[in-house]
Amino acid sequence: MCSGRVEPRFILEALRAGADGVLVLGCHPGECHYLEGNYKAAARMALLKNVLAQFGVEEERVRLDWVSASEGVRFAGIVNRMTEAVRALGPFRPKEAAEAVGER
Ligand code: FES
């Protein structure tokens, strides 16, 4: 119901289960129905991206953006850009990402 409800473990579970990328969409800043959920989501996402980078996960595989129910064109654009970015990266292979970090 709210981007603030998306716990980092949900994203990790999706990647572990085989997702090539995860897109989280929330209401625009200042428009969360639960007041601060999207701010919480933004803070969590920044931390999660930092952790994922440590494990060699490309930044483009996980994305947080804002869209309202009346912004169909914006929604489609965000989804299309995410799809293109993930497609360009190819399938997510967690073992290979971890190994690449180990080789540094
Ligand atoms: S209701 Fe919280 S981000 Fe939309």
PDB file of N, CA, C and O in Angstrom, residues 6 9 24 27-28 32 38 42 44 46 50-51 53 57 59 64 71 78-79 82-83 85 90 94-95 101-102:
ATOM      1  N   VAL A   6       7.846  -1.316   1.999  1.00  0.00           N
ATOM      2  CA  VAL A   6       8.764  -2.199   1.281  1.00  0.00           C
ATOM      3  C   VAL A   6      10.060  -2.324   2.073  1.00  0.00           C
ATOM      4  O   VAL A   6      10.913  -1.441   2.042  1.00  0.00           O
ATOM      5  N   ARG A   9      14.449  -6.472   2.891  1.00  0.00           N
ATOM      6  CA  ARG A   9      14.491  -7.922   2.693  1.00  0.00           C
ATOM      7  C   ARG A   9      13.548  -8.382   1.585  1.00  0.00           C
ATOM      8  O   ARG A   9      13.773  -9.403   0.967  1.00  0.00           O
ATOM      9  N   VAL A  24      10.658  -0.127  -7.259  1.00  0.00           N
ATOM     10  CA  VAL A  24       9.737   0.276  -6.194  1.00  0.00           C
ATOM     11  C   VAL A  24       9.215   1.663  -6.548  1.00  0.00           C
ATOM     12  O   VAL A  24      10.001   2.569  -6.811  1.00  0.00           O
ATOM     13  N   CYS A  27       4.476   7.275  -3.831  1.00  0.00           N
ATOM     14  CA  CYS A  27       3.877   8.586  -4.072  1.00  0.00           C
ATOM     15  C   CYS A  27       4.977   9.652  -4.059  1.00  0.00           C
ATOM     16  O   CYS A  27       6.021   9.467  -3.434  1.00  0.00           O
ATOM     17  N   HIS A  28       4.709  10.740  -4.716  1.00  0.00           N
ATOM     18  CA  HIS A  28       5.683  11.830  -4.749  1.00  0.00           C
ATOM     19  C   HIS A  28       5.966  12.326  -3.322  1.00  0.00           C
ATOM     20  O   HIS A  28       5.080  12.270  -2.464  1.00  0.00           O
ATOM     21  N   CYS A  32       2.637  11.177   0.436  1.00  0.00           N
ATOM     22  CA  CYS A  32       2.404   9.840   0.984  1.00  0.00           C
ATOM     23  C   CYS A  32       1.144   9.855   1.846  1.00  0.00           C
ATOM     24  O   CYS A  32       0.991  10.716   2.702  1.00  0.00           O
ATOM     25  N   ASN A  38       7.266   7.441   2.031  1.00  0.00           N
ATOM     26  CA  ASN A  38       8.194   7.544   0.898  1.00  0.00           C
ATOM     27  C   ASN A  38       9.565   8.079   1.332  1.00  0.00           C
ATOM     28  O   ASN A  38      10.578   7.721   0.747  1.00  0.00           O
ATOM     29  N   ALA A  42      12.986   6.080   0.702  1.00  0.00           N
ATOM     30  CA  ALA A  42      14.182   6.677   0.087  1.00  0.00           C
ATOM     31  C   ALA A  42      15.426   6.423   0.939  1.00  0.00           C
ATOM     32  O   ALA A  42      16.494   6.096   0.410  1.00  0.00           O
ATOM     33  N   ARG A  44      15.861   3.969   3.141  1.00  0.00           N
ATOM     34  CA  ARG A  44      16.163   2.533   3.091  1.00  0.00           C
ATOM     35  C   ARG A  44      16.814   2.146   1.770  1.00  0.00           C
ATOM     36  O   ARG A  44      17.754   1.358   1.740  1.00  0.00           O
ATOM     37  N   ALA A  46      18.590   3.983  -0.260  1.00  0.00           N
ATOM     38  CA  ALA A  46      19.969   4.474  -0.342  1.00  0.00           C
ATOM     39  C   ALA A  46      20.917   3.526   0.398  1.00  0.00           C
ATOM     40  O   ALA A  46      21.994   3.182  -0.105  1.00  0.00           O
ATOM     41  N   ASN A  50      23.795   0.874  -1.273  1.00  0.00           N
ATOM     42  CA  ASN A  50      25.182   0.845  -0.795  1.00  0.00           C
ATOM     43  C   ASN A  50      25.624  -0.566  -0.478  1.00  0.00           C
ATOM     44  O   ASN A  50      26.720  -0.988  -0.852  1.00  0.00           O
ATOM     45  N   VAL A  51      24.777  -1.294   0.213  1.00  0.00           N
ATOM     46  CA  VAL A  51      25.105  -2.681   0.581  1.00  0.00           C
ATOM     47  C   VAL A  51      25.215  -3.544  -0.677  1.00  0.00           C
ATOM     48  O   VAL A  51      26.161  -4.316  -0.837  1.00  0.00           O
ATOM     49  N   ALA A  53      25.947  -2.682  -3.658  1.00  0.00           N
ATOM     50  CA  ALA A  53      27.162  -2.330  -4.408  1.00  0.00           C
ATOM     51  C   ALA A  53      28.372  -3.057  -3.831  1.00  0.00           C
ATOM     52  O   ALA A  53      29.273  -3.461  -4.581  1.00  0.00           O
ATOM     53  N   VAL A  57      26.455  -5.865  -6.994  1.00  0.00           N
ATOM     54  CA  VAL A  57      25.167  -5.752  -7.689  1.00  0.00           C
ATOM     55  C   VAL A  57      25.094  -4.380  -8.349  1.00  0.00           C
ATOM     56  O   VAL A  57      25.277  -3.351  -7.679  1.00  0.00           O
ATOM     57  N   GLU A  59      23.951  -0.942  -9.740  1.00  0.00           N
ATOM     58  CA  GLU A  59      23.005   0.027  -9.189  1.00  0.00           C
ATOM     59  C   GLU A  59      21.681   0.040  -9.952  1.00  0.00           C
ATOM     60  O   GLU A  59      20.614   0.227  -9.368  1.00  0.00           O
ATOM     61  N   LEU A  64      14.122   3.156  -7.113  1.00  0.00           N
ATOM     62  CA  LEU A  64      12.976   3.759  -6.426  1.00  0.00           C
ATOM     63  C   LEU A  64      12.604   5.016  -7.178  1.00  0.00           C
ATOM     64  O   LEU A  64      13.480   5.814  -7.529  1.00  0.00           O
ATOM     65  N   GLU A  71      -0.664   9.610 -13.268  1.00  0.00           N
ATOM     66  CA  GLU A  71       0.472   9.811 -14.177  1.00  0.00           C
ATOM     67  C   GLU A  71       0.787   8.543 -14.981  1.00  0.00           C
ATOM     68  O   GLU A  71       1.874   7.976 -14.867  1.00  0.00           O
ATOM     69  N   ILE A  78       8.768   5.235 -16.715  1.00  0.00           N
ATOM     70  CA  ILE A  78       9.652   4.693 -15.670  1.00  0.00           C
ATOM     71  C   ILE A  78       9.829   3.188 -15.857  1.00  0.00           C
ATOM     72  O   ILE A  78      10.942   2.657 -15.789  1.00  0.00           O
ATOM     73  N   VAL A  79       8.718   2.500 -16.100  1.00  0.00           N
ATOM     74  CA  VAL A  79       8.788   1.039 -16.272  1.00  0.00           C
ATOM     75  C   VAL A  79       9.606   0.695 -17.516  1.00  0.00           C
ATOM     76  O   VAL A  79      10.448  -0.209 -17.485  1.00  0.00           O
ATOM     77  N   MET A  82      13.309   1.284 -16.822  1.00  0.00           N
ATOM     78  CA  MET A  82      13.826   0.236 -15.933  1.00  0.00           C
ATOM     79  C   MET A  82      14.008  -1.062 -16.704  1.00  0.00           C
ATOM     80  O   MET A  82      15.033  -1.746 -16.561  1.00  0.00           O
ATOM     81  N   THR A  83      13.028  -1.394 -17.513  1.00  0.00           N
ATOM     82  CA  THR A  83      13.102  -2.627 -18.305  1.00  0.00           C
ATOM     83  C   THR A  83      14.314  -2.588 -19.235  1.00  0.00           C
ATOM     84  O   THR A  83      15.071  -3.562 -19.334  1.00  0.00           O
ATOM     85  N   ALA A  85      17.043  -0.776 -18.911  1.00  0.00           N
ATOM     86  CA  ALA A  85      18.292  -0.801 -18.133  1.00  0.00           C
ATOM     87  C   ALA A  85      18.626  -2.213 -17.684  1.00  0.00           C
ATOM     88  O   ALA A  85      19.778  -2.662 -17.793  1.00  0.00           O
ATOM     89  N   GLY A  90      21.514  -7.651 -18.536  1.00  0.00           N
ATOM     90  CA  GLY A  90      21.395  -9.099 -18.677  1.00  0.00           C
ATOM     91  C   GLY A  90      20.889  -9.714 -17.390  1.00  0.00           C
ATOM     92  O   GLY A  90      20.610  -9.027 -16.414  1.00  0.00           O
ATOM     93  N   PRO A  94      23.710 -13.685  -8.982  1.00  0.00           N
ATOM     94  CA  PRO A  94      24.272 -13.264  -7.700  1.00  0.00           C
ATOM     95  C   PRO A  94      25.637 -13.855  -7.402  1.00  0.00           C
ATOM     96  O   PRO A  94      26.503 -13.179  -6.857  1.00  0.00           O
ATOM     97  N   LYS A  95      25.849 -15.100  -7.785  1.00  0.00           N
ATOM     98  CA  LYS A  95      27.141 -15.731  -7.506  1.00  0.00           C
ATOM     99  C   LYS A  95      28.266 -15.029  -8.262  1.00  0.00           C
ATOM    100  O   LYS A  95      29.337 -14.778  -7.716  1.00  0.00           O
ATOM    101  N   VAL A 101      33.406  -9.214  -6.937  1.00  0.00           N
ATOM    102  CA  VAL A 101      33.851  -8.382  -5.812  1.00  0.00           C
ATOM    103  C   VAL A 101      35.055  -9.016  -5.145  1.00  0.00           C
ATOM    104  O   VAL A 101      36.015  -8.331  -4.781  1.00  0.00           O
ATOM    105  N   GLY A 102      35.034 -10.344  -5.030  1.00  0.00           N
ATOM    106  CA  GLY A 102      36.147 -11.058  -4.395  1.00  0.00           C
ATOM    107  C   GLY A 102      37.438 -10.954  -5.171  1.00  0.00           C
ATOM    108  O   GLY A 102      38.529 -11.055  -4.618  1.00  0.00           O
TER     109      GLY A 102
END
